[in-house]
């Protein structure tokens, strides 16, 4: 199976359902405009990535925020329901 990588969310060029964040809040701030621009259905913030200022901007943009461990969601069958 081939998996393609991208340098930016903006390069993907198709709808994005979920963005899962593994960046510390300072790095998260640097990609926040791109996340808002691609308007994903939801953004999952893994432990240690949470940021009230990022949450506020995503909320203002109408983007759903989830604070959870993506790996736990996947391993427990909850990813699709989160």
CSV table of N, CA and C in Angstrom, one decimal:
chain,number,residue,atom,x,y,z
A,1,UNK,N,0.8,-1.2,0.0
A,1,UNK,CA,0.0,0.0,0.0
A,1,UNK,C,0.9,1.2,0.0
A,2,UNK,N,0.6,2.1,-0.9
A,2,UNK,CA,1.3,3.4,-1.0
A,2,UNK,C,0.6,4.5,-0.2
A,3,UNK,N,1.4,5.2,0.6
A,3,UNK,CA,0.8,6.3,1.4
A,3,UNK,C,1.5,7.6,0.9
A,4,UNK,N,0.8,8.6,0.6
A,4,UNK,CA,1.4,9.9,0.1
A,4,UNK,C,1.5,10.8,1.3
A,5,UNK,N,2.6,11.5,1.4
A,5,UNK,CA,2.7,12.6,2.4
A,5,UNK,C,2.7,13.9,1.8
A,6,UNK,N,2.3,14.9,2.6
A,6,UNK,CA,2.2,16.3,2.2
A,6,UNK,C,2.9,17.2,3.2
A,7,UNK,N,3.5,18.3,2.7
A,7,UNK,CA,4.2,19.2,3.5
A,7,UNK,C,3.2,20.2,4.2
A,8,UNK,N,2.0,20.3,3.7
A,8,UNK,CA,1.0,21.2,4.2
A,8,UNK,C,-0.4,20.6,4.0
A,9,UNK,N,-1.3,20.9,4.9
A,9,UNK,CA,-2.7,20.5,4.7
A,9,UNK,C,-3.3,21.1,3.4
A,10,UNK,N,-2.8,22.3,3.1
A,10,UNK,CA,-3.3,23.0,1.9
A,10,UNK,C,-3.0,22.3,0.6
A,11,UNK,N,-2.0,21.4,0.6
A,11,UNK,CA,-1.6,20.7,-0.6
A,11,UNK,C,-2.5,19.5,-0.9
A,12,UNK,N,-3.3,19.1,0.0
A,12,UNK,CA,-4.1,17.9,-0.1
A,12,UNK,C,-5.2,18.0,-1.2
A,13,UNK,N,-5.8,19.1,-1.3
A,13,UNK,CA,-6.7,19.4,-2.4
A,13,UNK,C,-8.0,18.6,-2.4
A,14,UNK,N,-8.4,18.0,-1.3
A,14,UNK,CA,-9.7,17.3,-1.2
A,14,UNK,C,-10.2,17.5,0.2
A,15,UNK,N,-11.5,17.2,0.4
A,15,UNK,CA,-12.1,17.4,1.8
A,15,UNK,C,-11.3,16.6,2.8
A,16,UNK,N,-11.2,17.2,4.0
A,16,UNK,CA,-10.5,16.5,5.1
A,16,UNK,C,-11.5,16.3,6.2
A,17,UNK,N,-11.7,15.1,6.6
A,17,UNK,CA,-12.6,14.8,7.7
A,17,UNK,C,-12.1,15.0,9.1
A,18,UNK,N,-10.8,14.6,9.3
A,18,UNK,CA,-10.2,14.6,10.6
A,18,UNK,C,-8.8,15.1,10.6
A,19,UNK,N,-8.4,16.0,11.4
A,19,UNK,CA,-7.0,16.4,11.6
A,19,UNK,C,-6.7,16.0,13.0
A,20,UNK,N,-5.7,15.2,13.2
A,20,UNK,CA,-5.3,14.8,14.6
A,20,UNK,C,-4.0,15.4,14.9
A,21,UNK,N,-3.9,16.1,16.0
A,21,UNK,CA,-2.8,17.0,16.3
A,21,UNK,C,-1.8,16.3,17.4
A,22,UNK,N,-0.6,16.2,17.0
A,22,UNK,CA,0.5,15.7,17.9
A,22,UNK,C,1.6,16.8,18.0
A,23,UNK,N,1.2,18.0,17.9
A,23,UNK,CA,2.2,19.1,18.1
A,23,UNK,C,2.0,19.8,19.4
A,24,UNK,N,3.1,20.3,19.9
A,24,UNK,CA,2.9,21.2,21.2
A,24,UNK,C,2.2,22.4,20.8
A,25,UNK,N,1.6,23.1,21.7
A,25,UNK,CA,0.8,24.3,21.4
A,25,UNK,C,1.5,25.4,20.6
A,26,UNK,N,2.8,25.6,20.8
A,26,UNK,CA,3.5,26.6,20.0
A,26,UNK,C,3.5,26.2,18.5
A,27,UNK,N,3.8,25.0,18.3
A,27,UNK,CA,3.8,24.5,16.9
A,27,UNK,C,2.4,24.4,16.3
A,28,UNK,N,1.4,24.1,17.2
A,28,UNK,CA,0.0,24.1,16.7
A,28,UNK,C,-0.4,25.5,16.3
A,29,UNK,N,0.1,26.5,16.9
A,29,UNK,CA,-0.3,27.9,16.5
A,29,UNK,C,0.2,28.2,15.1
A,30,UNK,N,1.4,27.6,14.7
A,30,UNK,CA,1.9,27.8,13.4
A,30,UNK,C,1.1,27.2,12.3
A,31,UNK,N,0.4,26.1,12.6
A,31,UNK,CA,-0.4,25.5,11.5
A,31,UNK,C,-1.9,25.8,11.6
A,32,UNK,N,-2.3,26.6,12.6
A,32,UNK,CA,-3.7,26.8,12.9
A,32,UNK,C,-4.4,27.4,11.7
A,33,UNK,N,-3.8,28.4,11.0
A,33,UNK,CA,-4.4,29.0,9.8
A,33,UNK,C,-4.7,28.0,8.7
A,34,UNK,N,-3.8,27.1,8.5
A,34,UNK,CA,-4.0,26.0,7.5
A,34,UNK,C,-5.1,25.1,7.9
A,35,UNK,N,-5.2,24.8,9.2
A,35,UNK,CA,-6.3,23.9,9.7
A,35,UNK,C,-7.6,24.6,9.4
A,36,UNK,N,-7.7,25.8,9.8
A,36,UNK,CA,-9.0,26.6,9.6
A,36,UNK,C,-9.3,26.7,8.1
A,37,UNK,N,-8.2,26.9,7.2
A,37,UNK,CA,-8.5,27.0,5.8
A,37,UNK,C,-9.0,25.8,5.2
A,38,UNK,N,-8.6,24.6,5.6
A,38,UNK,CA,-9.1,23.3,5.0
A,38,UNK,C,-10.4,22.9,5.6
A,39,UNK,N,-10.9,23.5,6.7
A,39,UNK,CA,-12.2,23.3,7.3
A,39,UNK,C,-12.5,21.8,7.5
A,40,UNK,N,-11.7,21.1,8.3
A,40,UNK,CA,-11.9,19.7,8.6
A,40,UNK,C,-13.2,19.5,9.4
A,41,UNK,N,-13.8,18.3,9.4
A,41,UNK,CA,-15.0,18.0,10.1
A,41,UNK,C,-14.7,18.1,11.6
A,42,UNK,N,-13.5,17.8,12.0
A,42,UNK,CA,-13.1,17.8,13.4
A,42,UNK,C,-11.6,17.8,13.6
A,43,UNK,N,-11.1,18.3,14.7
A,43,UNK,CA,-9.7,18.3,15.1
A,43,UNK,C,-9.6,17.5,16.4
A,44,UNK,N,-8.8,16.5,16.4
A,44,UNK,CA,-8.5,15.8,17.7
A,44,UNK,C,-7.2,16.2,18.2
A,45,UNK,N,-7.2,16.7,19.5
A,45,UNK,CA,-6.0,17.1,20.2
A,45,UNK,C,-5.6,16.0,21.2
A,46,UNK,N,-4.5,15.5,20.9
A,46,UNK,CA,-3.9,14.4,21.8
A,46,UNK,C,-3.4,15.0,23.1
A,47,UNK,N,-3.2,14.2,24.1
A,47,UNK,CA,-2.7,14.8,25.4
A,47,UNK,C,-1.4,15.6,25.2
A,48,UNK,N,-1.4,16.8,25.8
A,48,UNK,CA,-0.2,17.7,25.7
A,48,UNK,C,-0.3,18.7,24.6
A,49,UNK,N,-1.3,18.6,23.7
A,49,UNK,CA,-1.4,19.5,22.6
A,49,UNK,C,-2.4,20.6,22.8
A,50,UNK,N,-3.1,20.5,23.9
A,50,UNK,CA,-4.3,21.4,24.1
A,50,UNK,C,-3.8,22.8,24.3
A,51,UNK,N,-4.7,23.7,23.8
A,51,UNK,CA,-4.4,25.2,23.8
A,51,UNK,C,-5.7,25.9,23.8
A,52,UNK,N,-6.0,26.7,24.8
A,52,UNK,CA,-7.2,27.4,24.8
A,52,UNK,C,-7.3,28.4,23.7
A,53,UNK,N,-6.2,29.1,23.3
A,53,UNK,CA,-6.3,30.0,22.2
A,53,UNK,C,-6.6,29.3,20.9
A,54,UNK,N,-6.0,28.2,20.7
A,54,UNK,CA,-6.3,27.4,19.5
A,54,UNK,C,-7.8,26.9,19.5
A,55,UNK,N,-8.2,26.4,20.6
A,55,UNK,CA,-9.6,26.0,20.8
A,55,UNK,C,-10.6,27.1,20.5
A,56,UNK,N,-10.3,28.3,20.9
A,56,UNK,CA,-11.1,29.5,20.7
A,56,UNK,C,-11.2,29.8,19.2
A,57,UNK,N,-10.1,29.8,18.5
A,57,UNK,CA,-10.1,30.1,17.1
A,57,UNK,C,-10.9,29.1,16.3
A,58,UNK,N,-10.7,27.8,16.6
A,58,UNK,CA,-11.4,26.7,15.9
A,58,UNK,C,-12.9,26.8,16.2
A,59,UNK,N,-13.2,27.1,17.4
A,59,UNK,CA,-14.6,27.2,17.8
A,59,UNK,C,-15.3,28.4,17.0
A,60,UNK,N,-14.6,29.5,16.9
A,60,UNK,CA,-15.1,30.6,16.1
A,60,UNK,C,-15.3,30.3,14.7
A,61,UNK,N,-14.4,29.4,14.2
A,61,UNK,CA,-14.5,29.0,12.8
A,61,UNK,C,-15.5,27.8,12.6
A,62,UNK,N,-16.2,27.4,13.7
A,62,UNK,CA,-17.2,26.4,13.6
A,62,UNK,C,-16.6,25.0,13.4
A,63,UNK,N,-15.4,24.7,13.8
A,63,UNK,CA,-14.7,23.4,13.6
A,63,UNK,C,-14.8,22.7,14.9
A,64,UNK,N,-15.3,21.5,14.9
A,64,UNK,CA,-15.4,20.6,16.1
A,64,UNK,C,-14.1,20.2,16.7
A,65,UNK,N,-14.0,20.3,18.0
A,65,UNK,CA,-12.8,20.1,18.8
A,65,UNK,C,-13.0,18.9,19.7
A,66,UNK,N,-12.1,17.9,19.6
A,66,UNK,CA,-12.1,16.8,20.5
A,66,UNK,C,-10.8,16.7,21.2
A,67,UNK,N,-10.8,16.5,22.5
A,67,UNK,CA,-9.6,16.3,23.3
A,67,UNK,C,-9.6,14.8,23.7
A,68,UNK,N,-8.7,14.0,23.1
A,68,UNK,CA,-8.6,12.6,23.3
A,68,UNK,C,-7.4,12.1,22.7
A,69,UNK,N,-7.0,10.9,23.0
A,69,UNK,CA,-5.8,10.2,22.4
A,69,UNK,C,-6.3,9.4,21.2
A,70,UNK,N,-5.8,9.8,20.0
A,70,UNK,CA,-6.3,9.2,18.8
A,70,UNK,C,-6.0,7.7,18.8
A,71,UNK,N,-4.9,7.3,19.3
A,71,UNK,CA,-4.6,5.8,19.4
A,71,UNK,C,-5.6,5.1,20.2
A,72,UNK,N,-6.0,5.6,21.3
A,72,UNK,CA,-7.0,5.0,22.2
A,72,UNK,C,-8.3,4.9,21.5
A,73,UNK,N,-8.7,6.0,20.8
A,73,UNK,CA,-9.9,6.0,20.0
A,73,UNK,C,-9.9,4.9,19.0
A,74,UNK,N,-8.8,4.8,18.3
A,74,UNK,CA,-8.7,3.7,17.2
A,74,UNK,C,-8.7,2.3,17.9
A,75,UNK,N,-8.0,2.1,18.9
A,75,UNK,CA,-7.9,0.8,19.5
A,75,UNK,C,-9.2,0.3,20.2
A,76,UNK,N,-10.0,1.3,20.6
A,76,UNK,CA,-11.3,0.9,21.3
A,76,UNK,C,-12.5,1.0,20.4
A,77,UNK,N,-12.3,1.3,19.1
A,77,UNK,CA,-13.4,1.4,18.2
A,77,UNK,C,-14.2,2.6,18.3
A,78,UNK,N,-13.7,3.7,18.9
A,78,UNK,CA,-14.4,4.9,19.2
A,78,UNK,C,-14.1,6.0,18.2
A,79,UNK,N,-13.1,5.8,17.3
A,79,UNK,CA,-12.6,6.9,16.4
A,79,UNK,C,-13.8,7.4,15.6
A,80,UNK,N,-14.6,6.5,15.0
A,80,UNK,CA,-15.7,7.0,14.1
A,80,UNK,C,-16.8,7.7,14.9
A,81,UNK,N,-16.9,7.4,16.2
A,81,UNK,CA,-18.0,8.0,17.0
A,81,UNK,C,-17.5,9.3,17.7
A,82,UNK,N,-16.2,9.5,17.7
A,82,UNK,CA,-15.7,10.7,18.5
A,82,UNK,C,-16.1,12.0,17.9
